[in-house]
Amino acid sequence: MKTIRTVVAGASGRMGRALVRLVAETDDFALSGALERKAHPDVGKDAGVLAGLEPSGVLIGDDPLPALAKADALLDFTTPETSVALAGLAAQARIVHVLGTTGLSKDDETKIRAAARHAVIVKSGNMSMGVNLLAALVKQAAKALPGFDVEIVEIHHRAKVDAPSGTALLLGSAAAEARGISLEENSLRGRDGHTGPRPEGAIGFASLRGGSVIGDHDVIFAGPSERIVLGHVAEDRNVFARGAIAAARWGQDKKPGLYAMADVLGL
């Protein structure tokens, strides 16, 4: 069985530490590198120790080039600027780039698609297997219930910096695709004041922030005299880490391209 040499970007963050722990627990994976931004206080520290494990012998570095040169996969839940830079480097190294960063701009997306011409990039607003199954169910419901209003409600911890969440946008995209409409042109966000009646065909988003909530999402289909609610609750960051590990393993024998978790799960 091939051992997948893995680099974790943002290794000292909450998600990075969860990834380091799961890599250590997974038989066919080995931590080969750990990255943080330049001047980060954890650069030079042992990634395993920071994740609450025994020393791994892998020190957190700030230069991605040598780390990616000896890797098979990169797990990246960082920032848009960092992910775009890493996508280019991962493409040069021809390794699998699992990209879970949210808040990407149109320009960021264009650069990532360009990098995917040379490397396997598995990109998703949420790496959870359950959320990606939920997206498939949302697509079915949106198609079967064309007259129902769609509202997406999400809540995350108080430190989350982007809204709506990448997961909410993933679910909104699933509904829009099923109805053959543009999410960008039909997205309704941030109601305040006298907004008037709800536009026909809009997909609404409400973003809540507080406490230490990892991530709750509800997709509400509201029709005449009835509502259907499809939802997902993340109770531990390991749900995202497990999906990232599955994506990195799945991508090892694939041709360069931009893939989604739906591809990994065969949905």
Short mmCIF file of C-alpha atoms in Angstrom, two decimals:
data_model
loop_
_atom_site.label_atom_id
_atom_site.label_comp_id
_atom_site.label_asym_id
_atom_site.label_seq_id
_atom_site.Cartn_x
_atom_site.Cartn_y
_atom_site.Cartn_z
CA MET A 1 0.00 0.00 0.00
CA LYS A 2 1.42 3.36 -1.03
CA THR A 3 2.04 5.86 1.74
CA ILE A 4 0.69 9.27 0.78
CA ARG A 5 3.19 11.92 1.87
CA THR A 6 1.09 14.83 3.06
CA VAL A 7 1.69 18.51 3.72
CA VAL A 8 -0.74 20.41 5.96
CA ALA A 9 -1.00 24.16 5.33
CA GLY A 10 -2.08 26.34 8.25
CA ALA A 11 -0.86 23.55 10.50
CA SER A 12 -1.07 25.44 13.78
CA GLY A 13 -4.71 26.53 13.34
CA ARG A 14 -7.74 24.65 14.63
CA MET A 15 -8.39 22.92 11.33
CA GLY A 16 -4.68 22.37 10.69
CA ARG A 17 -4.22 20.60 14.00
CA ALA A 18 -7.23 18.38 13.32
CA LEU A 19 -5.69 17.45 9.97
CA VAL A 20 -2.30 16.69 11.54
CA ARG A 21 -3.96 14.40 14.08
CA LEU A 22 -5.98 12.52 11.46
CA VAL A 23 -2.98 12.12 9.13
CA ALA A 24 -1.11 10.54 12.05
CA GLU A 25 -4.01 8.14 12.68
CA THR A 26 -4.45 7.07 9.04
CA ASP A 27 -2.40 4.03 7.98
CA ASP A 28 -1.72 5.03 4.38
CA PHE A 29 -0.85 8.68 5.16
CA ALA A 30 2.31 10.22 6.60
CA LEU A 31 2.93 13.83 7.56
CA SER A 32 5.83 15.04 5.41
CA GLY A 33 5.46 18.79 5.89
CA ALA A 34 3.62 21.48 7.82
CA LEU A 35 3.29 25.12 6.80
CA GLU A 36 2.43 28.48 8.31
CA ARG A 37 2.77 32.05 7.12
CA LYS A 38 6.09 33.86 7.48
CA ALA A 39 6.80 35.26 10.94
CA HIS A 40 4.08 33.10 12.51
CA PRO A 41 5.03 32.39 16.15
CA ASP A 42 4.68 28.62 15.67
CA VAL A 43 7.20 28.37 12.83
CA GLY A 44 9.94 25.99 13.95
CA LYS A 45 7.72 24.08 16.38
CA ASP A 46 6.91 20.38 16.03
CA ALA A 47 3.56 19.97 14.23
CA GLY A 48 2.70 16.82 16.15
CA VAL A 49 3.27 18.42 19.53
CA LEU A 50 1.11 21.41 18.59
CA ALA A 51 -1.66 18.99 17.62
CA GLY A 52 -1.46 17.26 21.02
CA LEU A 53 0.50 14.23 19.81
CA GLU A 54 3.95 12.80 20.38
CA PRO A 55 6.75 14.64 18.51
CA SER A 56 6.40 13.97 14.78
CA GLY A 57 9.82 15.17 13.69
CA VAL A 58 8.07 17.54 11.27
CA LEU A 59 8.75 21.16 12.12
CA ILE A 60 6.39 23.87 10.92
CA GLY A 61 8.02 25.84 8.13
CA ASP A 62 7.23 28.97 6.14
CA ASP A 63 8.72 27.96 2.78
CA PRO A 64 6.30 25.76 0.82
CA LEU A 65 8.66 24.86 -2.04
CA PRO A 66 10.83 22.23 -0.31
CA ALA A 67 7.80 20.77 1.48
CA LEU A 68 5.71 20.35 -1.68
CA ALA A 69 8.67 18.96 -3.65
CA LYS A 70 8.66 15.80 -1.52
CA ALA A 71 4.88 15.42 -1.10
CA ASP A 72 2.01 13.57 -2.76
CA ALA A 73 -0.80 15.72 -1.33
CA LEU A 74 -1.45 19.15 0.14
CA LEU A 75 -4.31 19.75 2.59
CA ASP A 76 -5.18 23.44 2.54
CA PHE A 77 -7.75 25.20 4.76
CA THR A 78 -6.10 28.62 4.93
CA THR A 79 -6.88 32.01 3.35
CA PRO A 80 -7.73 32.94 -0.25
CA GLU A 81 -4.37 34.63 -0.82
CA THR A 82 -2.44 31.69 0.57
CA SER A 83 -4.51 29.09 -1.28
CA VAL A 84 -4.03 30.80 -4.64
CA ALA A 85 -0.26 30.89 -4.13
CA LEU A 86 -0.20 27.25 -2.99
CA ALA A 87 -2.32 26.18 -5.98
CA GLY A 88 0.36 27.45 -8.34
CA LEU A 89 3.13 25.70 -6.41
CA ALA A 90 1.16 22.45 -6.12
CA ALA A 91 0.62 22.54 -9.88
CA GLN A 92 4.37 22.84 -10.42
CA ALA A 93 4.94 19.89 -8.09
CA ARG A 94 2.12 17.90 -9.80
CA ILE A 95 0.59 16.86 -6.47
CA VAL A 96 -3.01 16.58 -5.29
CA HIS A 97 -4.24 19.84 -3.76
CA VAL A 98 -7.23 19.46 -1.45
CA LEU A 99 -8.61 22.97 -1.11
CA GLY A 100 -11.14 23.74 1.61
CA THR A 101 -10.58 27.50 1.83
CA THR A 102 -13.69 29.68 1.56
CA GLY A 103 -14.21 33.35 0.70
CA LEU A 104 -12.48 33.10 -2.70
CA SER A 105 -13.02 35.94 -5.18
CA LYS A 106 -13.77 35.53 -8.89
CA ASP A 107 -10.13 36.31 -9.65
CA ASP A 108 -9.02 33.68 -7.12
CA GLU A 109 -11.30 31.10 -8.75
CA THR A 110 -9.85 31.90 -12.18
CA LYS A 111 -6.30 31.37 -10.92
CA ILE A 112 -7.24 28.09 -9.27
CA ARG A 113 -8.86 26.82 -12.48
CA ALA A 114 -5.63 27.70 -14.31
CA ALA A 115 -3.58 25.72 -11.78
CA ALA A 116 -5.93 22.75 -12.21
CA ARG A 117 -4.73 22.36 -15.79
CA HIS A 118 -1.53 20.90 -14.34
CA ALA A 119 -2.60 19.28 -11.07
CA VAL A 120 -5.50 17.53 -9.41
CA ILE A 121 -7.37 20.08 -7.28
CA VAL A 122 -10.28 18.86 -5.18
CA LYS A 123 -12.09 22.01 -4.08
CA SER A 124 -15.17 22.32 -1.92
CA GLY A 125 -16.78 24.87 0.36
CA ASN A 126 -17.21 21.94 2.75
CA MET A 127 -15.27 18.67 2.78
CA SER A 128 -17.80 16.86 4.95
CA MET A 129 -19.27 13.78 3.29
CA GLY A 130 -22.60 14.51 4.97
CA VAL A 131 -22.78 18.07 3.64
CA ASN A 132 -22.04 16.92 0.11
CA LEU A 133 -24.79 14.32 0.37
CA LEU A 134 -27.05 17.14 1.64
CA ALA A 135 -26.17 19.18 -1.46
CA ALA A 136 -27.32 16.30 -3.65
CA LEU A 137 -30.60 16.14 -1.73
CA VAL A 138 -31.04 19.91 -2.04
CA LYS A 139 -30.60 19.62 -5.78
CA GLN A 140 -33.31 16.94 -5.96
CA ALA A 141 -35.70 18.95 -3.78
CA ALA A 142 -35.16 22.20 -5.69
CA LYS A 143 -35.96 20.43 -8.94
CA ALA A 144 -39.00 18.61 -7.56
CA LEU A 145 -40.43 21.73 -5.86
CA PRO A 146 -40.00 24.54 -8.41
CA GLY A 147 -42.59 26.81 -6.77
CA PHE A 148 -41.13 26.65 -3.26
CA ASP A 149 -39.05 29.51 -1.85
CA VAL A 150 -35.49 28.56 -0.83
CA GLU A 151 -33.90 30.04 2.30
CA ILE A 152 -30.51 28.95 3.69
CA VAL A 153 -29.68 29.62 7.34
CA GLU A 154 -26.20 29.03 8.74
CA ILE A 155 -24.44 29.64 12.05
CA HIS A 156 -20.71 29.48 12.78
CA HIS A 157 -18.29 30.44 15.55
CA ARG A 158 -17.69 34.10 16.27
CA ALA A 159 -14.20 34.10 14.64
CA LYS A 160 -15.38 33.15 11.15
CA VAL A 161 -14.56 36.00 8.78
CA ASP A 162 -16.62 35.29 5.63
CA ALA A 163 -20.39 35.21 5.11
CA PRO A 164 -22.35 33.48 3.81
CA SER A 165 -20.28 30.42 4.60
CA GLY A 166 -18.73 28.40 1.81
CA THR A 167 -21.10 25.60 2.74
CA ALA A 168 -24.14 27.84 2.44
CA LEU A 169 -22.98 28.93 -1.01
CA LEU A 170 -22.37 25.29 -1.96
CA LEU A 171 -25.96 24.48 -1.00
CA GLY A 172 -27.29 27.57 -2.76
CA SER A 173 -25.39 26.62 -5.90
CA ALA A 174 -26.96 23.15 -5.79
CA ALA A 175 -30.46 24.67 -5.65
CA ALA A 176 -29.68 27.20 -8.40
CA GLU A 177 -28.20 24.55 -10.67
CA ALA A 178 -31.26 22.34 -10.26
CA ARG A 179 -33.50 25.25 -11.31
CA GLY A 180 -31.29 26.37 -14.17
CA ILE A 181 -30.67 29.84 -12.74
CA SER A 182 -27.60 31.88 -11.75
CA LEU A 183 -26.99 31.97 -8.01
CA GLU A 184 -25.14 35.26 -8.36
CA GLU A 185 -28.12 36.91 -10.03
CA ASN A 186 -30.72 35.39 -7.69
CA SER A 187 -28.95 35.52 -4.33
CA LEU A 188 -30.73 37.52 -1.61
CA ARG A 189 -28.68 38.49 1.45
CA GLY A 190 -28.76 40.76 4.47
CA ARG A 191 -32.38 41.86 4.70
CA ASP A 192 -32.80 45.06 6.69
CA GLY A 193 -35.54 47.66 6.87
CA HIS A 194 -38.47 47.90 4.48
CA THR A 195 -37.36 45.37 1.88
CA GLY A 196 -40.63 44.84 0.04
CA PRO A 197 -41.98 41.43 -0.95
CA ARG A 198 -39.68 38.52 -1.58
CA PRO A 199 -38.48 38.43 -5.21
CA GLU A 200 -39.77 35.46 -7.20
CA GLY A 201 -37.14 32.74 -7.56
CA ALA A 202 -34.67 34.27 -5.10
CA ILE A 203 -32.41 32.09 -2.95
CA GLY A 204 -32.12 33.71 0.46
CA PHE A 205 -29.21 33.54 2.90
CA ALA A 206 -29.05 34.33 6.60
CA SER A 207 -25.69 34.18 8.42
CA LEU A 208 -25.43 33.97 12.21
CA ARG A 209 -22.16 34.19 14.17
CA GLY A 210 -21.49 33.40 17.81
CA GLY A 211 -19.75 31.26 20.38
CA SER A 212 -17.85 28.19 19.28
CA VAL A 213 -20.35 26.70 16.82
CA ILE A 214 -18.47 24.57 14.27
CA GLY A 215 -21.18 24.79 11.63
CA ASP A 216 -24.95 24.30 11.35
CA HIS A 217 -26.82 24.61 8.04
CA ASP A 218 -30.52 24.44 7.23
CA VAL A 219 -32.03 24.65 3.77
CA ILE A 220 -35.69 25.61 3.99
CA PHE A 221 -38.12 24.96 1.14
CA ALA A 222 -41.21 27.05 1.94
CA GLY A 223 -44.35 26.45 -0.09
CA PRO A 224 -48.08 27.03 0.29
CA SER A 225 -49.06 25.74 3.77
CA GLU A 226 -45.97 23.55 4.21
CA ARG A 227 -42.18 23.66 4.72
CA ILE A 228 -39.43 21.12 4.19
CA VAL A 229 -36.16 21.59 6.10
CA LEU A 230 -32.98 19.75 5.10
CA GLY A 231 -30.07 20.24 7.48
CA HIS A 232 -26.63 19.30 8.67
CA VAL A 233 -24.88 19.79 12.02
CA ALA A 234 -21.10 19.51 12.31
CA GLU A 235 -20.21 18.37 15.83
CA ASP A 236 -16.45 18.07 15.32
CA ARG A 237 -13.89 19.41 12.81
CA ASN A 238 -12.92 15.81 12.11
CA VAL A 239 -15.88 15.60 9.69
CA PHE A 240 -14.01 18.03 7.43
CA ALA A 241 -10.64 16.38 8.04
CA ARG A 242 -11.98 12.93 7.14
CA GLY A 243 -13.39 14.30 3.90
CA ALA A 244 -10.06 15.94 3.08
CA ILE A 245 -8.21 12.67 3.66
CA ALA A 246 -10.68 10.83 1.40
CA ALA A 247 -10.23 13.49 -1.29
CA ALA A 248 -6.43 13.29 -1.14
CA ARG A 249 -6.54 9.50 -1.45
CA TRP A 250 -9.09 9.61 -4.30
CA GLY A 251 -7.05 12.13 -6.28
CA GLN A 252 -3.83 10.13 -6.41
CA ASP A 253 -4.57 8.37 -9.72
CA LYS A 254 -6.66 11.07 -11.38
CA LYS A 255 -5.82 13.29 -14.34
CA PRO A 256 -5.23 17.02 -13.71
CA GLY A 257 -8.45 18.95 -13.31
CA LEU A 258 -10.71 20.81 -10.92
CA TYR A 259 -12.86 18.36 -8.97
CA ALA A 260 -15.43 18.58 -6.17
CA MET A 261 -16.35 16.36 -3.23
CA ALA A 262 -19.31 15.18 -5.28
CA ASP A 263 -16.75 13.55 -7.60
CA VAL A 264 -14.97 11.93 -4.66
CA LEU A 265 -18.26 10.51 -3.38
CA GLY A 266 -19.53 9.51 -6.82
CA LEU A 267 -22.63 11.70 -6.49
#
